[in-house]
Amino acid sequence: MTQRLVVGTIAVLATLVLLYISSHDALRYLVVAAVAAIIGAGLWEYYQLAIAKGYTPAIKTGILCGVAYAAAVFITTQTPSGLFFQHGVFAAAMMAFFVRYFFAPPHTLVSLAVTAFGFVYIAVGFACVLNVLYFFPEPMIVQGQLWCAYVIAVT
């Protein structure tokens, strides 16, 4: 019980610090790195659960694509010309999963589904934090921080 309380308190404090520093230009990259690290850790945990159930997910490919997707979302929010960059990275990730399992042994479809589901559920879902944080223009960036705090509070 106390271990959960301590870990939960640390997680809440770390989240508040990340939300606070997300508006500082020099520290935005730290926020993106933290989100990418959380995505990577989440994918690794998910893929380990899949391995325990007997599936063979593409761990390295999935984690690499998840981290790249987080970076692509950030680039998309920072540059008007990068509007479809995150969609391109998403499509490239799906192609990487298909190519990875094209010549794989039996149970290819199940392994492909497990790998792709982890990417979509964890990487795409959590990268939305960056979309919310950096959706608003520069003077109103606090709005994104407040929306993220609200979403975290109600979930």
PDB file of N, CA and C in Angstrom, residues 12-78:
ATOM      1  N   VAL A  12       2.835  11.804  -9.880  1.00  0.00           N
ATOM      2  CA  VAL A  12       2.055  13.043  -9.946  1.00  0.00           C
ATOM      3  C   VAL A  12       2.980  14.255  -9.934  1.00  0.00           C
ATOM      4  N   LEU A  13       3.972  14.245  -9.061  1.00  0.00           N
ATOM      5  CA  LEU A  13       4.917  15.364  -8.999  1.00  0.00           C
ATOM      6  C   LEU A  13       5.721  15.487 -10.291  1.00  0.00           C
ATOM      7  N   ALA A  14       6.157  14.367 -10.841  1.00  0.00           N
ATOM      8  CA  ALA A  14       6.897  14.396 -12.111  1.00  0.00           C
ATOM      9  C   ALA A  14       6.024  14.923 -13.241  1.00  0.00           C
ATOM     10  N   THR A  15       4.751  14.544 -13.235  1.00  0.00           N
ATOM     11  CA  THR A  15       3.823  15.039 -14.255  1.00  0.00           C
ATOM     12  C   THR A  15       3.626  16.539 -14.134  1.00  0.00           C
ATOM     13  N   LEU A  16       3.475  17.023 -12.919  1.00  0.00           N
ATOM     14  CA  LEU A  16       3.310  18.460 -12.717  1.00  0.00           C
ATOM     15  C   LEU A  16       4.561  19.237 -13.147  1.00  0.00           C
ATOM     16  N   VAL A  17       5.726  18.700 -12.866  1.00  0.00           N
ATOM     17  CA  VAL A  17       6.966  19.351 -13.300  1.00  0.00           C
ATOM     18  C   VAL A  17       7.037  19.379 -14.821  1.00  0.00           C
ATOM     19  N   LEU A  18       6.715  18.263 -15.464  1.00  0.00           N
ATOM     20  CA  LEU A  18       6.729  18.225 -16.931  1.00  0.00           C
ATOM     21  C   LEU A  18       5.725  19.204 -17.530  1.00  0.00           C
ATOM     22  N   LEU A  19       4.548  19.295 -16.936  1.00  0.00           N
ATOM     23  CA  LEU A  19       3.563  20.258 -17.427  1.00  0.00           C
ATOM     24  C   LEU A  19       4.060  21.684 -17.255  1.00  0.00           C
ATOM     25  N   TYR A  20       4.723  21.953 -16.142  1.00  0.00           N
ATOM     26  CA  TYR A  20       5.216  23.311 -15.898  1.00  0.00           C
ATOM     27  C   TYR A  20       6.323  23.684 -16.881  1.00  0.00           C
ATOM     28  N   ILE A  21       7.258  22.785 -17.118  1.00  0.00           N
ATOM     29  CA  ILE A  21       8.392  23.130 -17.988  1.00  0.00           C
ATOM     30  C   ILE A  21       8.051  23.034 -19.469  1.00  0.00           C
ATOM     31  N   SER A  22       6.884  22.511 -19.790  1.00  0.00           N
ATOM     32  CA  SER A  22       6.544  22.335 -21.211  1.00  0.00           C
ATOM     33  C   SER A  22       6.398  23.654 -21.959  1.00  0.00           C
ATOM     34  N   SER A  23       6.192  24.750 -21.249  1.00  0.00           N
ATOM     35  CA  SER A  23       6.024  26.036 -21.925  1.00  0.00           C
ATOM     36  C   SER A  23       7.349  26.757 -22.150  1.00  0.00           C
ATOM     37  N   HIS A  24       8.418  26.300 -21.554  1.00  0.00           N
ATOM     38  CA  HIS A  24       9.727  26.926 -21.731  1.00  0.00           C
ATOM     39  C   HIS A  24      10.391  26.379 -22.992  1.00  0.00           C
ATOM     40  N   ASP A  25      10.810  27.285 -23.857  1.00  0.00           N
ATOM     41  CA  ASP A  25      11.368  26.870 -25.153  1.00  0.00           C
ATOM     42  C   ASP A  25      12.518  25.886 -25.026  1.00  0.00           C
ATOM     43  N   ALA A  26      13.449  26.164 -24.146  1.00  0.00           N
ATOM     44  CA  ALA A  26      14.640  25.327 -24.037  1.00  0.00           C
ATOM     45  C   ALA A  26      14.332  23.946 -23.458  1.00  0.00           C
ATOM     46  N   LEU A  27      13.243  23.830 -22.724  1.00  0.00           N
ATOM     47  CA  LEU A  27      12.935  22.571 -22.044  1.00  0.00           C
ATOM     48  C   LEU A  27      11.869  21.736 -22.760  1.00  0.00           C
ATOM     49  N   ARG A  28      11.360  22.227 -23.860  1.00  0.00           N
ATOM     50  CA  ARG A  28      10.348  21.465 -24.598  1.00  0.00           C
ATOM     51  C   ARG A  28      10.882  20.105 -25.037  1.00  0.00           C
ATOM     52  N   TYR A  29      12.152  20.100 -25.405  1.00  0.00           N
ATOM     53  CA  TYR A  29      12.746  18.848 -25.876  1.00  0.00           C
ATOM     54  C   TYR A  29      12.861  17.829 -24.751  1.00  0.00           C
ATOM     55  N   LEU A  30      13.012  18.304 -23.528  1.00  0.00           N
ATOM     56  CA  LEU A  30      13.020  17.407 -22.380  1.00  0.00           C
ATOM     57  C   LEU A  30      11.638  16.773 -22.183  1.00  0.00           C
ATOM     58  N   VAL A  31      10.604  17.553 -22.393  1.00  0.00           N
ATOM     59  CA  VAL A  31       9.238  17.032 -22.288  1.00  0.00           C
ATOM     60  C   VAL A  31       8.997  15.974 -23.362  1.00  0.00           C
ATOM     61  N   VAL A  32       9.437  16.262 -24.585  1.00  0.00           N
ATOM     62  CA  VAL A  32       9.274  15.291 -25.672  1.00  0.00           C
ATOM     63  C   VAL A  32      10.067  14.023 -25.371  1.00  0.00           C
ATOM     64  N   ALA A  33      11.281  14.181 -24.855  1.00  0.00           N
ATOM     65  CA  ALA A  33      12.093  13.013 -24.504  1.00  0.00           C
ATOM     66  C   ALA A  33      11.425  12.194 -23.401  1.00  0.00           C
ATOM     67  N   ALA A  34      10.820  12.879 -22.431  1.00  0.00           N
ATOM     68  CA  ALA A  34      10.124  12.166 -21.354  1.00  0.00           C
ATOM     69  C   ALA A  34       8.918  11.410 -21.889  1.00  0.00           C
ATOM     70  N   VAL A  35       8.146  12.050 -22.761  1.00  0.00           N
ATOM     71  CA  VAL A  35       6.989  11.372 -23.359  1.00  0.00           C
ATOM     72  C   VAL A  35       7.452  10.179 -24.197  1.00  0.00           C
ATOM     73  N   ALA A  36       8.518  10.355 -24.971  1.00  0.00           N
ATOM     74  CA  ALA A  36       9.045   9.255 -25.785  1.00  0.00           C
ATOM     75  C   ALA A  36       9.544   8.112 -24.891  1.00  0.00           C
ATOM     76  N   ALA A  37      10.181   8.458 -23.779  1.00  0.00           N
ATOM     77  CA  ALA A  37      10.656   7.420 -22.856  1.00  0.00           C
ATOM     78  C   ALA A  37       9.485   6.668 -22.228  1.00  0.00           C
ATOM     79  N   ILE A  38       8.429   7.383 -21.888  1.00  0.00           N
ATOM     80  CA  ILE A  38       7.243   6.728 -21.322  1.00  0.00           C
ATOM     81  C   ILE A  38       6.603   5.814 -22.359  1.00  0.00           C
ATOM     82  N   ILE A  39       6.545   6.266 -23.600  1.00  0.00           N
ATOM     83  CA  ILE A  39       6.002   5.429 -24.675  1.00  0.00           C
ATOM     84  C   ILE A  39       6.864   4.184 -24.863  1.00  0.00           C
ATOM     85  N   GLY A  40       8.176   4.369 -24.887  1.00  0.00           N
ATOM     86  CA  GLY A  40       9.078   3.230 -25.037  1.00  0.00           C
ATOM     87  C   GLY A  40       8.937   2.226 -23.904  1.00  0.00           C
ATOM     88  N   ALA A  41       8.853   2.721 -22.678  1.00  0.00           N
ATOM     89  CA  ALA A  41       8.693   1.835 -21.520  1.00  0.00           C
ATOM     90  C   ALA A  41       7.340   1.125 -21.557  1.00  0.00           C
ATOM     91  N   GLY A  42       6.295   1.846 -21.956  1.00  0.00           N
ATOM     92  CA  GLY A  42       4.969   1.233 -22.054  1.00  0.00           C
ATOM     93  C   GLY A  42       4.911   0.149 -23.119  1.00  0.00           C
ATOM     94  N   LEU A  43       5.531   0.423 -24.259  1.00  0.00           N
ATOM     95  CA  LEU A  43       5.567  -0.593 -25.315  1.00  0.00           C
ATOM     96  C   LEU A  43       6.380  -1.808 -24.886  1.00  0.00           C
ATOM     97  N   TRP A  44       7.509  -1.558 -24.233  1.00  0.00           N
ATOM     98  CA  TRP A  44       8.329  -2.683 -23.771  1.00  0.00           C
ATOM     99  C   TRP A  44       7.531  -3.547 -22.800  1.00  0.00           C
ATOM    100  N   GLU A  45       6.822  -2.923 -21.866  1.00  0.00           N
ATOM    101  CA  GLU A  45       6.012  -3.673 -20.899  1.00  0.00           C
ATOM    102  C   GLU A  45       4.902  -4.462 -21.597  1.00  0.00           C
ATOM    103  N   TYR A  46       4.233  -3.815 -22.547  1.00  0.00           N
ATOM    104  CA  TYR A  46       3.170  -4.495 -23.296  1.00  0.00           C
ATOM    105  C   TYR A  46       3.718  -5.689 -24.075  1.00  0.00           C
ATOM    106  N   TYR A  47       4.838  -5.492 -24.735  1.00  0.00           N
ATOM    107  CA  TYR A  47       5.418  -6.583 -25.525  1.00  0.00           C
ATOM    108  C   TYR A  47       5.910  -7.709 -24.624  1.00  0.00           C
ATOM    109  N   GLN A  48       6.382  -7.415 -23.423  1.00  0.00           N
ATOM    110  CA  GLN A  48       6.773  -8.469 -22.490  1.00  0.00           C
ATOM    111  C   GLN A  48       5.557  -9.282 -22.043  1.00  0.00           C
ATOM    112  N   LEU A  49       4.435  -8.606 -21.846  1.00  0.00           N
ATOM    113  CA  LEU A  49       3.200  -9.336 -21.523  1.00  0.00           C
ATOM    114  C   LEU A  49       2.780 -10.229 -22.683  1.00  0.00           C
ATOM    115  N   ALA A  50       2.946  -9.725 -23.906  1.00  0.00           N
ATOM    116  CA  ALA A  50       2.597 -10.529 -25.082  1.00  0.00           C
ATOM    117  C   ALA A  50       3.505 -11.750 -25.201  1.00  0.00           C
ATOM    118  N   ILE A  51       4.794 -11.573 -24.922  1.00  0.00           N
ATOM    119  CA  ILE A  51       5.723 -12.706 -24.963  1.00  0.00           C
ATOM    120  C   ILE A  51       5.344 -13.744 -23.908  1.00  0.00           C
ATOM    121  N   ALA A  52       4.937 -13.285 -22.735  1.00  0.00           N
ATOM    122  CA  ALA A  52       4.523 -14.207 -21.671  1.00  0.00           C
ATOM    123  C   ALA A  52       3.301 -15.019 -22.085  1.00  0.00           C
ATOM    124  N   LYS A  53       2.484 -14.478 -22.970  1.00  0.00           N
ATOM    125  CA  LYS A  53       1.303 -15.198 -23.463  1.00  0.00           C
ATOM    126  C   LYS A  53       1.622 -16.075 -24.674  1.00  0.00           C
ATOM    127  N   GLY A  54       2.882 -16.033 -25.151  1.00  0.00           N
ATOM    128  CA  GLY A  54       3.278 -16.898 -26.245  1.00  0.00           C
ATOM    129  C   GLY A  54       3.311 -16.239 -27.612  1.00  0.00           C
ATOM    130  N   TYR A  55       3.142 -14.930 -27.684  1.00  0.00           N
ATOM    131  CA  TYR A  55       3.194 -14.216 -28.959  1.00  0.00           C
ATOM    132  C   TYR A  55       4.621 -13.751 -29.231  1.00  0.00           C
ATOM    133  N   THR A  56       4.876 -13.373 -30.466  1.00  0.00           N
ATOM    134  CA  THR A  56       6.219 -12.902 -30.839  1.00  0.00           C
ATOM    135  C   THR A  56       6.125 -11.516 -31.470  1.00  0.00           C
ATOM    136  N   PRO A  57       5.969 -10.483 -30.656  1.00  0.00           N
ATOM    137  CA  PRO A  57       5.901  -9.124 -31.207  1.00  0.00           C
ATOM    138  C   PRO A  57       7.289  -8.644 -31.645  1.00  0.00           C
ATOM    139  N   ALA A  58       7.299  -7.682 -32.541  1.00  0.00           N
ATOM    140  CA  ALA A  58       8.552  -7.066 -32.994  1.00  0.00           C
ATOM    141  C   ALA A  58       8.907  -5.967 -31.995  1.00  0.00           C
ATOM    142  N   ILE A  59       9.635  -6.323 -30.967  1.00  0.00           N
ATOM    143  CA  ILE A  59       9.883  -5.410 -29.849  1.00  0.00           C
ATOM    144  C   ILE A  59      10.696  -4.199 -30.290  1.00  0.00           C
ATOM    145  N   LYS A  60      11.839  -4.430 -30.897  1.00  0.00           N
ATOM    146  CA  LYS A  60      12.710  -3.311 -31.276  1.00  0.00           C
ATOM    147  C   LYS A  60      12.033  -2.403 -32.295  1.00  0.00           C
ATOM    148  N   THR A  61      11.391  -3.003 -33.276  1.00  0.00           N
ATOM    149  CA  THR A  61      10.705  -2.215 -34.300  1.00  0.00           C
ATOM    150  C   THR A  61       9.569  -1.412 -33.691  1.00  0.00           C
ATOM    151  N   GLY A  62       8.797  -2.020 -32.817  1.00  0.00           N
ATOM    152  CA  GLY A  62       7.672  -1.331 -32.186  1.00  0.00           C
ATOM    153  C   GLY A  62       8.109  -0.166 -31.319  1.00  0.00           C
ATOM    154  N   ILE A  63       9.152  -0.377 -30.516  1.00  0.00           N
ATOM    155  CA  ILE A  63       9.625   0.693 -29.647  1.00  0.00           C
ATOM    156  C   ILE A  63      10.251   1.816 -30.465  1.00  0.00           C
ATOM    157  N   LEU A  64      11.038   1.466 -31.465  1.00  0.00           N
ATOM    158  CA  LEU A  64      11.643   2.484 -32.325  1.00  0.00           C
ATOM    159  C   LEU A  64      10.565   3.308 -33.035  1.00  0.00           C
ATOM    160  N   CYS A  65       9.550   2.656 -33.549  1.00  0.00           N
ATOM    161  CA  CYS A  65       8.466   3.375 -34.227  1.00  0.00           C
ATOM    162  C   CYS A  65       7.670   4.230 -33.241  1.00  0.00           C
ATOM    163  N   GLY A  66       7.471   3.758 -32.018  1.00  0.00           N
ATOM    164  CA  GLY A  66       6.756   4.533 -31.012  1.00  0.00           C
ATOM    165  C   GLY A  66       7.491   5.807 -30.633  1.00  0.00           C
ATOM    166  N   VAL A  67       8.803   5.708 -30.443  1.00  0.00           N
ATOM    167  CA  VAL A  67       9.605   6.878 -30.109  1.00  0.00           C
ATOM    168  C   VAL A  67       9.643   7.849 -31.296  1.00  0.00           C
ATOM    169  N   ALA A  68       9.778   7.301 -32.505  1.00  0.00           N
ATOM    170  CA  ALA A  68       9.779   8.153 -33.701  1.00  0.00           C
ATOM    171  C   ALA A  68       8.440   8.852 -33.871  1.00  0.00           C
ATOM    172  N   TYR A  69       7.364   8.178 -33.521  1.00  0.00           N
ATOM    173  CA  TYR A  69       6.043   8.798 -33.644  1.00  0.00           C
ATOM    174  C   TYR A  69       5.892   9.971 -32.662  1.00  0.00           C
ATOM    175  N   ALA A  70       6.409   9.820 -31.446  1.00  0.00           N
ATOM    176  CA  ALA A  70       6.355  10.921 -30.487  1.00  0.00           C
ATOM    177  C   ALA A  70       7.116  12.130 -31.025  1.00  0.00           C
ATOM    178  N   ALA A  71       8.290  11.890 -31.588  1.00  0.00           N
ATOM    179  CA  ALA A  71       9.066  12.994 -32.174  1.00  0.00           C
ATOM    180  C   ALA A  71       8.323  13.610 -33.349  1.00  0.00           C
ATOM    181  N   ALA A  72       7.666  12.789 -34.152  1.00  0.00           N
ATOM    182  CA  ALA A  72       6.927  13.302 -35.313  1.00  0.00           C
ATOM    183  C   ALA A  72       5.744  14.160 -34.881  1.00  0.00           C
ATOM    184  N   VAL A  73       5.072  13.762 -33.825  1.00  0.00           N
ATOM    185  CA  VAL A  73       3.948  14.570 -33.320  1.00  0.00           C
ATOM    186  C   VAL A  73       4.458  15.928 -32.863  1.00  0.00           C
ATOM    187  N   PHE A  74       5.586  15.944 -32.167  1.00  0.00           N
ATOM    188  CA  PHE A  74       6.143  17.216 -31.722  1.00  0.00           C
ATOM    189  C   PHE A  74       6.534  18.093 -32.908  1.00  0.00           C
ATOM    190  N   ILE A  75       7.171  17.514 -33.906  1.00  0.00           N
ATOM    191  CA  ILE A  75       7.560  18.279 -35.100  1.00  0.00           C
ATOM    192  C   ILE A  75       6.315  18.827 -35.798  1.00  0.00           C
ATOM    193  N   THR A  76       5.271  18.028 -35.854  1.00  0.00           N
ATOM    194  CA  THR A  76       4.027  18.472 -36.486  1.00  0.00           C
ATOM    195  C   THR A  76       3.435  19.674 -35.753  1.00  0.00           C
ATOM    196  N   THR A  77       3.512  19.673 -34.436  1.00  0.00           N
ATOM    197  CA  THR A  77       2.937  20.797 -33.687  1.00  0.00           C
ATOM    198  C   THR A  77       3.792  22.048 -33.752  1.00  0.00           C
ATOM    199  N   GLN A  78       5.054  21.930 -34.111  1.00  0.00           N
ATOM    200  CA  GLN A  78       5.954  23.070 -34.101  1.00  0.00           C
ATOM    201  C   GLN A  78       6.102  23.757 -35.448  1.00  0.00           C
TER     202      GLN A  78
END
